């Protein structure tokens, strides 16, 4: 029965950090997990299997976070089927990389990256925020990036998207704090995911004071804490998790 459970929506939860977050929230908080994916149905099912194998519950929601109509249709449909429930925890994790120097960057590469992370955060958050405010309870956790704080060459689009997400986190946190809704961001550095594997992990490890890449589960532990009652007074913060690479 999911009626007694908190509901958590994680976007881009078919692999990597998103999958780890979905599994950890189920394990730590006994949440019913809404696993969002855009195209990787196999990965989404793998995440769901991991959750159910450990005794948790979840379901899969397919939509493109950058498409407002798709987001609203999917989430409104879920709400109609579950009128007594509301999505209490939202983790805006979906993101893509299309790296390249600005001078040669196609407009589509800029738009795709910004629309996935930044507009995707707007689309999903706006669709779930009203119920949080009505219930006077909610956690919004935005997965930003080192790129959004420091800026990385070859990632002007990604840096802009994640930097915008960070600024939006700080502003929204002030709008909703009185309703017991917190909004925080996490800025991972280099984490062991398919995104980083496209680069040279050995070279990247040499740049990091900790001498290694981070693990998706380490990001998930932090998300789990921010989603808990123990983090109720943390709001509008951006927390780095990068092995000492940048502070």
mmCIF file of C-alpha atoms in Angstrom:
data_model
loop_
_atom_site.group_PDB
_atom_site.id
_atom_site.type_symbol
_atom_site.label_atom_id
_atom_site.label_comp_id
_atom_site.label_asym_id
_atom_site.label_seq_id
_atom_site.Cartn_x
_atom_site.Cartn_y
_atom_site.Cartn_z
ATOM 1 C CA UNK A 1 0.000 0.000 0.000
ATOM 2 C CA UNK A 2 1.414 3.373 -0.967
ATOM 3 C CA UNK A 3 -1.212 5.439 0.877
ATOM 4 C CA UNK A 4 0.961 5.638 3.983
ATOM 5 C CA UNK A 5 4.159 6.451 2.126
ATOM 6 C CA UNK A 6 5.816 9.679 1.108
ATOM 7 C CA UNK A 7 5.933 10.134 -2.647
ATOM 8 C CA UNK A 8 9.242 11.105 -4.237
ATOM 9 C CA UNK A 9 9.738 12.031 -7.894
ATOM 10 C CA UNK A 10 13.232 11.750 -9.336
ATOM 11 C CA UNK A 11 13.779 12.956 -12.884
ATOM 12 C CA UNK A 12 16.346 11.226 -15.066
ATOM 13 C CA UNK A 13 16.268 8.208 -12.752
ATOM 14 C CA UNK A 14 17.058 5.508 -15.302
ATOM 15 C CA UNK A 15 20.799 5.511 -14.613
ATOM 16 C CA UNK A 16 23.720 7.109 -12.806
ATOM 17 C CA UNK A 17 23.078 9.614 -10.056
ATOM 18 C CA UNK A 18 19.314 9.639 -10.593
ATOM 19 C CA UNK A 19 19.020 5.882 -10.216
ATOM 20 C CA UNK A 20 21.175 5.910 -7.072
ATOM 21 C CA UNK A 21 19.000 8.661 -5.576
ATOM 22 C CA UNK A 22 15.786 6.763 -6.307
ATOM 23 C CA UNK A 23 17.119 3.598 -4.671
ATOM 24 C CA UNK A 24 18.482 5.457 -1.629
ATOM 25 C CA UNK A 25 15.290 7.411 -0.936
ATOM 26 C CA UNK A 26 13.321 4.188 -1.051
ATOM 27 C CA UNK A 27 15.756 2.522 1.332
ATOM 28 C CA UNK A 28 16.132 5.379 3.840
ATOM 29 C CA UNK A 29 12.640 6.885 3.856
ATOM 30 C CA UNK A 30 10.408 4.072 2.573
ATOM 31 C CA UNK A 31 9.212 6.450 -0.144
ATOM 32 C CA UNK A 32 7.109 5.339 -3.074
ATOM 33 C CA UNK A 33 9.386 6.354 -5.930
ATOM 34 C CA UNK A 34 8.239 7.888 -9.200
ATOM 35 C CA UNK A 35 11.011 6.995 -11.633
ATOM 36 C CA UNK A 36 11.071 9.448 -14.519
ATOM 37 C CA UNK A 37 12.848 8.665 -17.753
ATOM 38 C CA UNK A 38 12.821 10.057 -21.279
ATOM 39 C CA UNK A 39 14.040 7.194 -23.502
ATOM 40 C CA UNK A 40 15.930 4.563 -21.455
ATOM 41 C CA UNK A 41 13.076 2.228 -20.474
ATOM 42 C CA UNK A 42 15.531 -0.607 -19.764
ATOM 43 C CA UNK A 43 17.410 1.549 -17.265
ATOM 44 C CA UNK A 44 14.167 2.723 -15.647
ATOM 45 C CA UNK A 45 13.051 -0.875 -15.187
ATOM 46 C CA UNK A 46 16.430 -1.765 -13.701
ATOM 47 C CA UNK A 47 16.033 1.041 -11.155
ATOM 48 C CA UNK A 48 12.522 -0.164 -10.321
ATOM 49 C CA UNK A 49 13.744 -3.746 -9.940
ATOM 50 C CA UNK A 50 16.451 -2.602 -7.504
ATOM 51 C CA UNK A 51 13.827 -0.804 -5.428
ATOM 52 C CA UNK A 52 11.344 -3.676 -5.351
ATOM 53 C CA UNK A 53 14.061 -6.260 -4.686
ATOM 54 C CA UNK A 54 14.904 -4.429 -1.464
ATOM 55 C CA UNK A 55 11.241 -4.370 -0.426
ATOM 56 C CA UNK A 56 10.371 -0.884 -1.658
ATOM 57 C CA UNK A 57 7.744 0.341 -4.086
ATOM 58 C CA UNK A 58 7.794 2.539 -7.153
ATOM 59 C CA UNK A 59 6.473 3.136 -10.622
ATOM 60 C CA UNK A 60 7.761 4.498 -13.902
ATOM 61 C CA UNK A 61 6.704 7.820 -15.443
ATOM 62 C CA UNK A 62 7.849 8.549 -18.982
ATOM 63 C CA UNK A 63 8.109 12.178 -20.049
ATOM 64 C CA UNK A 64 10.609 14.654 -21.441
ATOM 65 C CA UNK A 65 11.259 17.191 -18.668
ATOM 66 C CA UNK A 66 11.956 19.922 -21.242
ATOM 67 C CA UNK A 67 8.434 19.612 -22.674
ATOM 68 C CA UNK A 68 5.902 21.395 -20.453
ATOM 69 C CA UNK A 69 2.909 19.661 -22.027
ATOM 70 C CA UNK A 70 4.420 16.209 -21.500
ATOM 71 C CA UNK A 71 5.327 17.022 -17.896
ATOM 72 C CA UNK A 72 1.886 18.400 -17.032
ATOM 73 C CA UNK A 73 0.031 15.569 -18.774
ATOM 74 C CA UNK A 74 2.045 12.870 -17.011
ATOM 75 C CA UNK A 75 1.886 14.426 -13.561
ATOM 76 C CA UNK A 76 -1.759 15.474 -13.806
ATOM 77 C CA UNK A 77 -2.649 11.951 -14.876
ATOM 78 C CA UNK A 78 -0.804 10.566 -11.856
ATOM 79 C CA UNK A 79 -2.593 13.008 -9.550
ATOM 80 C CA UNK A 80 -5.999 12.008 -10.953
ATOM 81 C CA UNK A 81 -5.227 8.352 -10.245
ATOM 82 C CA UNK A 82 -3.972 9.161 -6.738
ATOM 83 C CA UNK A 83 -6.239 11.953 -5.429
ATOM 84 C CA UNK A 84 -5.311 11.368 -1.780
ATOM 85 C CA UNK A 85 -1.579 11.562 -2.354
ATOM 86 C CA UNK A 86 0.847 14.316 -3.259
ATOM 87 C CA UNK A 87 4.433 14.421 -4.405
ATOM 88 C CA UNK A 88 6.297 15.561 -1.306
ATOM 89 C CA UNK A 89 9.879 15.216 -2.554
ATOM 90 C CA UNK A 90 11.091 16.358 -5.975
ATOM 91 C CA UNK A 91 14.640 15.753 -7.163
ATOM 92 C CA UNK A 92 15.386 17.629 -10.375
ATOM 93 C CA UNK A 93 18.217 15.481 -11.652
ATOM 94 C CA UNK A 94 17.648 15.193 -15.418
ATOM 95 C CA UNK A 95 20.472 16.636 -17.478
ATOM 96 C CA UNK A 96 22.439 16.081 -20.662
ATOM 97 C CA UNK A 97 25.856 17.043 -21.992
ATOM 98 C CA UNK A 98 26.562 18.418 -25.439
ATOM 99 C CA UNK A 99 30.039 19.811 -24.940
ATOM 100 C CA UNK A 100 31.829 22.084 -27.375
ATOM 101 C CA UNK A 101 33.497 25.450 -27.656
ATOM 102 C CA UNK A 102 31.052 28.337 -27.738
ATOM 103 C CA UNK A 103 32.353 29.661 -31.060
ATOM 104 C CA UNK A 104 31.361 26.431 -32.818
ATOM 105 C CA UNK A 105 28.350 25.445 -30.723
ATOM 106 C CA UNK A 106 25.149 24.824 -32.708
ATOM 107 C CA UNK A 107 22.107 26.627 -31.343
ATOM 108 C CA UNK A 108 20.405 23.263 -30.868
ATOM 109 C CA UNK A 109 23.181 22.110 -28.503
ATOM 110 C CA UNK A 110 22.669 25.217 -26.373
ATOM 111 C CA UNK A 111 18.893 24.858 -26.348
ATOM 112 C CA UNK A 112 18.844 21.119 -25.631
ATOM 113 C CA UNK A 113 21.168 21.368 -22.639
ATOM 114 C CA UNK A 114 19.550 24.469 -21.112
ATOM 115 C CA UNK A 115 16.029 23.187 -21.709
ATOM 116 C CA UNK A 116 16.720 19.836 -20.088
ATOM 117 C CA UNK A 117 18.319 21.052 -16.846
ATOM 118 C CA UNK A 118 16.931 24.555 -16.349
ATOM 119 C CA UNK A 119 13.570 24.574 -18.098
ATOM 120 C CA UNK A 120 13.086 20.985 -16.968
ATOM 121 C CA UNK A 121 13.490 22.133 -13.366
ATOM 122 C CA UNK A 122 10.876 24.852 -13.964
ATOM 123 C CA UNK A 123 8.436 22.472 -15.657
ATOM 124 C CA UNK A 124 8.577 19.768 -12.993
ATOM 125 C CA UNK A 125 8.755 22.100 -10.003
ATOM 126 C CA UNK A 126 5.856 24.263 -11.103
ATOM 127 C CA UNK A 127 3.714 21.199 -11.723
ATOM 128 C CA UNK A 128 4.301 19.878 -8.177
ATOM 129 C CA UNK A 129 4.805 23.020 -6.094
ATOM 130 C CA UNK A 130 1.183 24.032 -5.587
ATOM 131 C CA UNK A 131 0.318 20.849 -3.708
ATOM 132 C CA UNK A 132 3.406 21.231 -1.507
ATOM 133 C CA UNK A 133 2.347 24.747 -0.598
ATOM 134 C CA UNK A 134 -1.225 23.645 0.129
ATOM 135 C CA UNK A 135 -0.005 20.806 2.345
ATOM 136 C CA UNK A 136 2.666 23.050 3.898
ATOM 137 C CA UNK A 137 5.307 20.406 3.397
ATOM 138 C CA UNK A 138 7.846 19.659 0.700
ATOM 139 C CA UNK A 139 11.429 19.130 -0.331
ATOM 140 C CA UNK A 140 12.829 20.285 -3.669
ATOM 141 C CA UNK A 141 16.389 19.190 -4.352
ATOM 142 C CA UNK A 142 18.097 20.357 -7.528
ATOM 143 C CA UNK A 143 21.096 18.463 -8.855
ATOM 144 C CA UNK A 144 23.339 21.218 -10.192
ATOM 145 C CA UNK A 145 27.043 20.827 -10.927
ATOM 146 C CA UNK A 146 30.548 22.068 -10.335
ATOM 147 C CA UNK A 147 30.144 23.572 -13.815
ATOM 148 C CA UNK A 148 27.393 25.845 -12.534
ATOM 149 C CA UNK A 149 29.650 27.286 -9.834
ATOM 150 C CA UNK A 150 33.108 27.343 -11.379
ATOM 151 C CA UNK A 151 32.289 27.197 -15.078
ATOM 152 C CA UNK A 152 34.167 24.732 -17.238
ATOM 153 C CA UNK A 153 35.605 25.404 -20.703
ATOM 154 C CA UNK A 154 33.774 23.489 -23.388
ATOM 155 C CA UNK A 155 30.658 23.487 -21.226
ATOM 156 C CA UNK A 156 29.287 26.994 -21.650
ATOM 157 C CA UNK A 157 25.806 25.598 -22.246
ATOM 158 C CA UNK A 158 25.958 23.160 -19.313
ATOM 159 C CA UNK A 159 27.480 25.799 -17.031
ATOM 160 C CA UNK A 160 24.710 28.238 -17.968
ATOM 161 C CA UNK A 161 22.019 25.638 -17.311
ATOM 162 C CA UNK A 162 23.400 24.578 -13.944
ATOM 163 C CA UNK A 163 24.270 28.140 -12.919
ATOM 164 C CA UNK A 164 20.701 29.155 -13.670
ATOM 165 C CA UNK A 165 19.459 26.244 -11.602
ATOM 166 C CA UNK A 166 21.554 27.437 -8.658
ATOM 167 C CA UNK A 167 20.233 30.994 -8.879
ATOM 168 C CA UNK A 168 16.649 29.727 -9.176
ATOM 169 C CA UNK A 169 17.189 27.542 -6.095
ATOM 170 C CA UNK A 170 18.168 30.549 -4.005
ATOM 171 C CA UNK A 171 15.233 32.658 -5.196
ATOM 172 C CA UNK A 172 12.568 29.966 -4.887
ATOM 173 C CA UNK A 173 13.752 29.013 -1.405
ATOM 174 C CA UNK A 174 12.835 32.509 -0.221
ATOM 175 C CA UNK A 175 9.404 32.347 -1.854
ATOM 176 C CA UNK A 176 8.279 29.106 -0.221
ATOM 177 C CA UNK A 177 10.088 28.882 3.125
ATOM 178 C CA UNK A 178 7.096 30.087 5.154
ATOM 179 C CA UNK A 179 5.106 27.102 3.882
ATOM 180 C CA UNK A 180 7.644 24.600 5.224
ATOM 181 C CA UNK A 181 8.964 23.848 1.751
ATOM 182 C CA UNK A 182 12.734 23.788 1.382
ATOM 183 C CA UNK A 183 14.677 24.211 -1.849
ATOM 184 C CA UNK A 184 18.335 23.261 -2.005
ATOM 185 C CA UNK A 185 20.891 22.391 -4.655
ATOM 186 C CA UNK A 186 23.718 19.898 -4.752
ATOM 187 C CA UNK A 187 26.725 20.574 -6.968
ATOM 188 C CA UNK A 188 28.564 17.323 -7.727
ATOM 189 C CA UNK A 189 32.029 17.358 -9.193
ATOM 190 C CA UNK A 190 33.317 14.406 -11.181
ATOM 191 C CA UNK A 191 31.190 11.359 -10.379
ATOM 192 C CA UNK A 192 31.502 7.815 -11.745
ATOM 193 C CA UNK A 193 28.768 7.974 -14.387
ATOM 194 C CA UNK A 194 28.487 7.459 -18.127
ATOM 195 C CA UNK A 195 28.860 11.229 -18.583
ATOM 196 C CA UNK A 196 32.303 11.205 -16.975
ATOM 197 C CA UNK A 197 33.349 7.951 -18.638
ATOM 198 C CA UNK A 198 33.257 9.794 -21.957
ATOM 199 C CA UNK A 199 36.268 11.753 -20.691
ATOM 200 C CA UNK A 200 39.426 10.299 -19.141
ATOM 201 C CA UNK A 201 38.687 9.206 -15.555
ATOM 202 C CA UNK A 202 42.356 8.692 -14.760
ATOM 203 C CA UNK A 203 43.271 12.250 -15.748
ATOM 204 C CA UNK A 204 40.275 13.627 -13.865
ATOM 205 C CA UNK A 205 41.225 11.703 -10.710
ATOM 206 C CA UNK A 206 44.625 13.343 -10.758
ATOM 207 C CA UNK A 207 42.984 16.774 -10.547
ATOM 208 C CA UNK A 208 40.988 15.929 -7.430
ATOM 209 C CA UNK A 209 42.549 16.300 -3.942
ATOM 210 C CA UNK A 210 40.732 13.135 -2.802
ATOM 211 C CA UNK A 211 42.482 11.294 -5.634
ATOM 212 C CA UNK A 212 39.363 9.626 -7.001
ATOM 213 C CA UNK A 213 36.011 10.205 -8.624
ATOM 214 C CA UNK A 214 32.892 10.349 -6.485
ATOM 215 C CA UNK A 215 30.317 7.592 -6.433
ATOM 216 C CA UNK A 216 26.647 8.109 -7.347
ATOM 217 C CA UNK A 217 25.689 6.682 -3.959
ATOM 218 C CA UNK A 218 27.658 9.447 -2.220
ATOM 219 C CA UNK A 219 25.495 12.046 -3.941
ATOM 220 C CA UNK A 220 22.427 9.980 -3.071
ATOM 221 C CA UNK A 221 23.326 9.985 0.635
ATOM 222 C CA UNK A 222 23.351 13.778 0.601
ATOM 223 C CA UNK A 223 20.015 13.932 -1.202
ATOM 224 C CA UNK A 224 18.585 11.546 1.371
ATOM 225 C CA UNK A 225 19.692 13.817 4.205
ATOM 226 C CA UNK A 226 18.238 16.939 2.574
ATOM 227 C CA UNK A 227 14.954 15.068 2.084
ATOM 228 C CA UNK A 228 14.767 14.191 5.775
ATOM 229 C CA UNK A 229 13.270 16.053 8.714
ATOM 230 C CA UNK A 230 16.805 16.529 10.019
ATOM 231 C CA UNK A 231 17.409 19.049 7.217
ATOM 232 C CA UNK A 232 14.265 21.124 7.839
ATOM 233 C CA UNK A 233 16.243 24.304 8.594
ATOM 234 C CA UNK A 234 18.548 24.045 5.579
ATOM 235 C CA UNK A 235 17.117 26.165 2.792
ATOM 236 C CA UNK A 236 18.479 27.953 -0.262
ATOM 237 C CA UNK A 237 21.862 26.255 0.037
ATOM 238 C CA UNK A 238 24.214 24.907 -2.615
ATOM 239 C CA UNK A 239 26.264 22.017 -1.250
ATOM 240 C CA UNK A 240 29.426 20.940 -3.041
ATOM 241 C CA UNK A 241 30.367 17.289 -3.283
ATOM 242 C CA UNK A 242 33.596 17.130 -5.265
ATOM 243 C CA UNK A 243 36.416 15.611 -3.190
ATOM 244 C CA UNK A 244 37.940 19.015 -2.457
ATOM 245 C CA UNK A 245 38.312 20.052 -6.096
ATOM 246 C CA UNK A 246 36.454 23.335 -5.607
ATOM 247 C CA UNK A 247 34.906 25.177 -2.681
#
